[in-house]
XYZ file of C-alpha atoms in Angstrom:
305
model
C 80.987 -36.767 133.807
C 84.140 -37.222 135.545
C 85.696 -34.339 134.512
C 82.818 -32.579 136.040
C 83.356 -34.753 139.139
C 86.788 -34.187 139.506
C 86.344 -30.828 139.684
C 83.712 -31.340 142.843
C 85.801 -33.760 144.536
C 88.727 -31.327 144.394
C 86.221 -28.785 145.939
C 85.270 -30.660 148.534
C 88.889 -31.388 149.693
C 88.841 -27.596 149.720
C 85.748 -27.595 151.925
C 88.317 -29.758 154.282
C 90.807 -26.923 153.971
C 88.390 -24.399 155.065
C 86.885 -25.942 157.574
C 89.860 -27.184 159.322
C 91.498 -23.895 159.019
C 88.357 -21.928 160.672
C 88.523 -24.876 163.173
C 92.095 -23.676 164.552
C 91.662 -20.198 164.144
C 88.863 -20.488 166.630
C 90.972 -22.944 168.463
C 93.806 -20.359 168.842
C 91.878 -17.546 169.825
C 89.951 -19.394 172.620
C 93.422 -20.811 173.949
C 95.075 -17.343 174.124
C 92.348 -16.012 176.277
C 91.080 -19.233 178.748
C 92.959 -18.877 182.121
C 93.187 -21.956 183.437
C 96.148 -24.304 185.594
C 100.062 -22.614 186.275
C 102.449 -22.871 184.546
C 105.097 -24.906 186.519
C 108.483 -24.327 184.546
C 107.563 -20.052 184.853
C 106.812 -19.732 189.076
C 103.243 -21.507 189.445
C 101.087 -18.185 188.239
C 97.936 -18.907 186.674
C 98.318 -18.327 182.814
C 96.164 -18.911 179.512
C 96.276 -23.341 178.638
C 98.058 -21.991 175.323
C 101.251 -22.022 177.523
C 100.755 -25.463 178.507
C 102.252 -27.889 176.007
C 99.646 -30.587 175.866
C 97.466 -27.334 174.774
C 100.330 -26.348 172.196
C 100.702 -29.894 170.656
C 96.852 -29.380 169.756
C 97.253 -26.239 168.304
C 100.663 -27.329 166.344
C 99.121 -30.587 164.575
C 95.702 -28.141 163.525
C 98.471 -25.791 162.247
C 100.428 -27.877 160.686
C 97.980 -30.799 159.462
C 95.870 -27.696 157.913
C 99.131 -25.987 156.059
C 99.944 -29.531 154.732
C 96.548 -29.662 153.417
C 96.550 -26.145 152.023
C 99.639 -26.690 150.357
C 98.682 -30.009 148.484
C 95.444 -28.220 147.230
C 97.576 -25.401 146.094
C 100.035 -27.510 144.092
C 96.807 -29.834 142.209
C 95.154 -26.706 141.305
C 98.113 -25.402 140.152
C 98.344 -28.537 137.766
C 95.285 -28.154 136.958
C 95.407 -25.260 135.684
C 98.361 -25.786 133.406
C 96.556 -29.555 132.241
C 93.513 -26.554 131.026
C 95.581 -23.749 129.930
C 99.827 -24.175 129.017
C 100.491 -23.911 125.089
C 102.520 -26.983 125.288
C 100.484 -30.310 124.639
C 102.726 -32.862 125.925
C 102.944 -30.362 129.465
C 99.138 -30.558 129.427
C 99.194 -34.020 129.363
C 101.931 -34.561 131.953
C 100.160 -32.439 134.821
C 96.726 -33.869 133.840
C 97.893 -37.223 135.175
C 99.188 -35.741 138.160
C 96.310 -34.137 139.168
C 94.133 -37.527 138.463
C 96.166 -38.721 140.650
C 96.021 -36.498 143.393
C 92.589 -35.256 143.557
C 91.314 -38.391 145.111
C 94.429 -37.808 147.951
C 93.186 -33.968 147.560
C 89.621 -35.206 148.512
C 89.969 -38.047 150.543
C 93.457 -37.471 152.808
C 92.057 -33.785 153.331
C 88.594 -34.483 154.248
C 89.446 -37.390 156.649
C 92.359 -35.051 158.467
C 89.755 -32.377 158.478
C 87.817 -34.395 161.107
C 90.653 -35.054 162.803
C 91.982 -31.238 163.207
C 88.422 -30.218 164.337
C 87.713 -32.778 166.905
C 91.085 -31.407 168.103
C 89.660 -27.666 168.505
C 86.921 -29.178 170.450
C 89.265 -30.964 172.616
C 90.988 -27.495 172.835
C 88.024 -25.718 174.118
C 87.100 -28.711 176.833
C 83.923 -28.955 177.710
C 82.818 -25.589 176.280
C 83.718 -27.070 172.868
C 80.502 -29.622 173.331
C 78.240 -27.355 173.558
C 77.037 -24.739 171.147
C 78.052 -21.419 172.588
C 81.617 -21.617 171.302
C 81.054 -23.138 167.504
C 83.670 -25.662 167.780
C 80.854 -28.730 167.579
C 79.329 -26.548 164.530
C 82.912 -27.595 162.724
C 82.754 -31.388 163.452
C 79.517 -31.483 162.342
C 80.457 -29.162 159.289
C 83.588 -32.140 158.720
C 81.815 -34.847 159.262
C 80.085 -35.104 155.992
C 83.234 -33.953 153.738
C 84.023 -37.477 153.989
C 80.484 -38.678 152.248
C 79.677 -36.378 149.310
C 81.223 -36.187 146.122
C 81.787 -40.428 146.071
C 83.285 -41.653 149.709
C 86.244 -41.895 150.882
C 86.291 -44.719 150.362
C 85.724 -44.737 146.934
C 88.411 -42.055 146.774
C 90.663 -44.644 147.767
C 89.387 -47.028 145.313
C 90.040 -44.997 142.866
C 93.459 -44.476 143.454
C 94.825 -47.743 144.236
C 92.966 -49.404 141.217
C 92.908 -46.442 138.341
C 95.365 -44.279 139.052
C 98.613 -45.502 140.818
C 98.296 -47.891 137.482
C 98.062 -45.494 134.972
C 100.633 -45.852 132.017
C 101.835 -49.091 134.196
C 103.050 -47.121 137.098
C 105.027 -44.352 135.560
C 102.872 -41.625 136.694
C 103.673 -42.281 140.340
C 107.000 -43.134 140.356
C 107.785 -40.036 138.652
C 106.146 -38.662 141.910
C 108.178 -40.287 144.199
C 111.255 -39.753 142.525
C 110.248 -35.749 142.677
C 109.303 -35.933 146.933
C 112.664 -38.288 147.507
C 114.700 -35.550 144.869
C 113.858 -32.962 148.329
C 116.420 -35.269 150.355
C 119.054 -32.912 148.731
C 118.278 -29.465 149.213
C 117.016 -30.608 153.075
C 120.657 -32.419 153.555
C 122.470 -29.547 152.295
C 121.113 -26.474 153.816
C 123.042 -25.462 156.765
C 120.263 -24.803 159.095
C 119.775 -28.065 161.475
C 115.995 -28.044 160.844
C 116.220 -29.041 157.860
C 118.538 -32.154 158.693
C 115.107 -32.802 160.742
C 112.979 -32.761 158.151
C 115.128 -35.150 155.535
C 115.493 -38.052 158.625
C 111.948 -37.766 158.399
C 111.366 -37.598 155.213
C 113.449 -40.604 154.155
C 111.946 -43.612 155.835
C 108.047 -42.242 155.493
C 109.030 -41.935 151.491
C 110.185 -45.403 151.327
C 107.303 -46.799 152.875
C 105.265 -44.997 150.428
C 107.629 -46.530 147.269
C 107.272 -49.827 149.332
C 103.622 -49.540 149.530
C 103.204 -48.285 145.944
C 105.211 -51.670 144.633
C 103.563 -54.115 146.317
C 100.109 -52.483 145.098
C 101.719 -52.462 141.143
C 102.988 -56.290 141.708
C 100.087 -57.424 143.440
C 97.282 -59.452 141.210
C 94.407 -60.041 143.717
C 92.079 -57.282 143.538
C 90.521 -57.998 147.197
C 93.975 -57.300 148.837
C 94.511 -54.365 146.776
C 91.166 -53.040 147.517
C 91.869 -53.753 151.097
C 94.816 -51.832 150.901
C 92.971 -48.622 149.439
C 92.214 -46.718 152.539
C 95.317 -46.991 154.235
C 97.539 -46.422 151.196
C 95.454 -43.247 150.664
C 96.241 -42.300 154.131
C 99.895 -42.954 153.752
C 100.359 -41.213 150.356
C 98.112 -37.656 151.614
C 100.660 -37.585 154.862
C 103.545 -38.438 153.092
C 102.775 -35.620 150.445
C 101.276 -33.058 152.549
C 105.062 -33.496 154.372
C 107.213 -32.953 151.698
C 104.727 -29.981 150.589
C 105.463 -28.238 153.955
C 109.120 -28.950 153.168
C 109.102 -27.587 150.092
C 108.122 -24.005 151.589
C 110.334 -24.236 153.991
C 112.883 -24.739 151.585
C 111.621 -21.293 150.084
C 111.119 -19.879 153.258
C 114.525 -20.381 154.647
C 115.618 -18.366 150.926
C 113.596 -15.691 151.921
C 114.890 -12.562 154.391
C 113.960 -14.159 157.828
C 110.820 -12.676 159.155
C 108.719 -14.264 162.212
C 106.228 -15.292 159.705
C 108.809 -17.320 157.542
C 110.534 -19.022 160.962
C 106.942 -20.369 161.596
C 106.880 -22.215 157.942
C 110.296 -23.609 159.027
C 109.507 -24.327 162.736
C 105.797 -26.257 161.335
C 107.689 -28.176 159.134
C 109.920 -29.121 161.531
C 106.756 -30.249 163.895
C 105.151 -31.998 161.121
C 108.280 -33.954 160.543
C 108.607 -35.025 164.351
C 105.204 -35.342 165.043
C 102.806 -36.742 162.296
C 105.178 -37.878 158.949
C 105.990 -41.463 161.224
C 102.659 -42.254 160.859
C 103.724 -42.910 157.562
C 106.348 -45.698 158.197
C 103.007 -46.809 160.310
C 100.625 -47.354 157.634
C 102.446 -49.750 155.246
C 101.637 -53.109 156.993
C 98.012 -52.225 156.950
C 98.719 -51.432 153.206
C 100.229 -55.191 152.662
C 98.072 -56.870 154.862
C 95.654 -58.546 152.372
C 92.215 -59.371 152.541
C 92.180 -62.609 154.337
C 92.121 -61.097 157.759
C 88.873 -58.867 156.477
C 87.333 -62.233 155.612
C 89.006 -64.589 158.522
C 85.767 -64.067 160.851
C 82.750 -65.082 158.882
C 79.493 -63.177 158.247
C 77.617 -65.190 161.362
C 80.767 -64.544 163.613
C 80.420 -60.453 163.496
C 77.331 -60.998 165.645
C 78.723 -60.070 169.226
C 75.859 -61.075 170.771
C 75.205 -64.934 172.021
């Protein structure tokens, strides 16, 4: 049974992929072509909104909130298929409890950013995303249930704080960390300044991951560690959908330079700045407890008198 539903809830964080993907391609193509405002620092001519940079902050985060996902699919599958295939027992083993771990991240991380990057393309379209000509309110709608089927997100997070962050006592996922905070070296090395960028981003958002991770392993009431499930889920998915995008730029900036490869860098770069603090952001909610959840009782949620 739950190899079975693995297998789904790894799809679905696919169906996040997709969508979200679709979602800014649409995005992209209706901000090259809407005319609309001037463009103040180029001499006041009327140009298309993807020269504006509130417009081009949208369109980075879909790109680089979608990569991130893509990537962190990419790597779980990969285990995946090694935990089915590779000769080697103990290997099997080793990448079967990393992908345990991560599918519910895979599922639940993905699925909730997908709503996120498509109520962004709407926003991107303005009021011609509302309505149905355009298709952008066919993707939220499309999103919006990614979160639901296959066991909630919120059983996703379940899942992870109480079954599989503990497995074999914690080893599995410190061996993870140590692997994302082992990329501090090749970032703080490479000559290029963007990558100098990515490691003082990558250093505090990792620690409040570790941080988060140890208080969840130390901590014996189950009520605060189930309140903690949702937001730890969200800080481990951005934390590792980060160091994924780091990771090919890493290989990118190996490659010969093309325009393609400068875009992996120059996304990583903007995922760093831009959405891997949210990270640092998360870990109070994660060792909050559940006292505040309970503080108001039952009667009190009532807002009317």
């Amino acid at each position: 049974m739950f190899i079975m539903m693995n297998a789904a809830r790894f799809a679905v964080g696919l169906e996040g992929v997709a969508i979200s993907d679709r979602a800014y391609q649409l995005a992209l193509a209706y901000a090259k072509e809407r005319v609309q405002s001037r463009d103040l620092a180029g001499g006041g001519k009327p140009v298309p909104i993807i020269r504006q940079p509130d417009v081009r902050r949208m369109l980075m985060s879909m790109k680089a909130q979608g990569e991130a996902m893509r990537a962190l699919a990419y790597v779980v599958a990969a285990a995946m298929d090694i935990a089915h295939r590779d000769p080697d027992q103990a290997l099997r083993a080793r990448h079967q409890a990393f992908a345990d771990m991560m599918i519910p991240v895979v599922k639940g991380w993905s699925t909730e950013t997908c709503i996120e990057v498509a109520s962004t393309g709407i926003q991107v379209h303005g009021g011609m995303g509302y309505v149905e000509e355009t298709g952008a309110a066919q993707h939220y709608r499309d999103a919006r249930i990614t979160p639901i089927y296959e066991g909630t997100n919120g059983i996703q997070a379940i899942d992870l704080v109480m079954r599989k962050v503990p497995m074999e006592d914690g080893a599995v996922v410190r061996a993870y960390l140590d692997e994302v905070a082992a990329l501090g070296e090749p970032l703080g090395t490479a000559t290029d300044p963007r990558y100098a960028t990515m490691k003082s981003a990558l250093t505090p958002a990792i620690s409040a991951l570790r941080d988060a991770t140890e208080w969840l392993l130390s901590c014996s009431d189950p009520n605060d560690r189930l309140a903690a499930a949702t937001p730890y889920l969200d800080l481990f998915g951005t934390v590792a959908g980060g160091a994924y995008l780091m990771r090919l730029a890493l290989a990118a900036g190996s490659e010969v330079r093309d325009a393609w490869l400068e875009a992996k860098i120059d996304t990583a770069v903007f995922y760093a700045n831009q959405i891997l603090p949210r990270a640092a952001g998360r870990l109070p909610s994660v060792m909050a407890g559940a006292h505040e959840l309970f503080a108001v009782p039952t009667a009190g949620l009532e807002t009317a008198r």
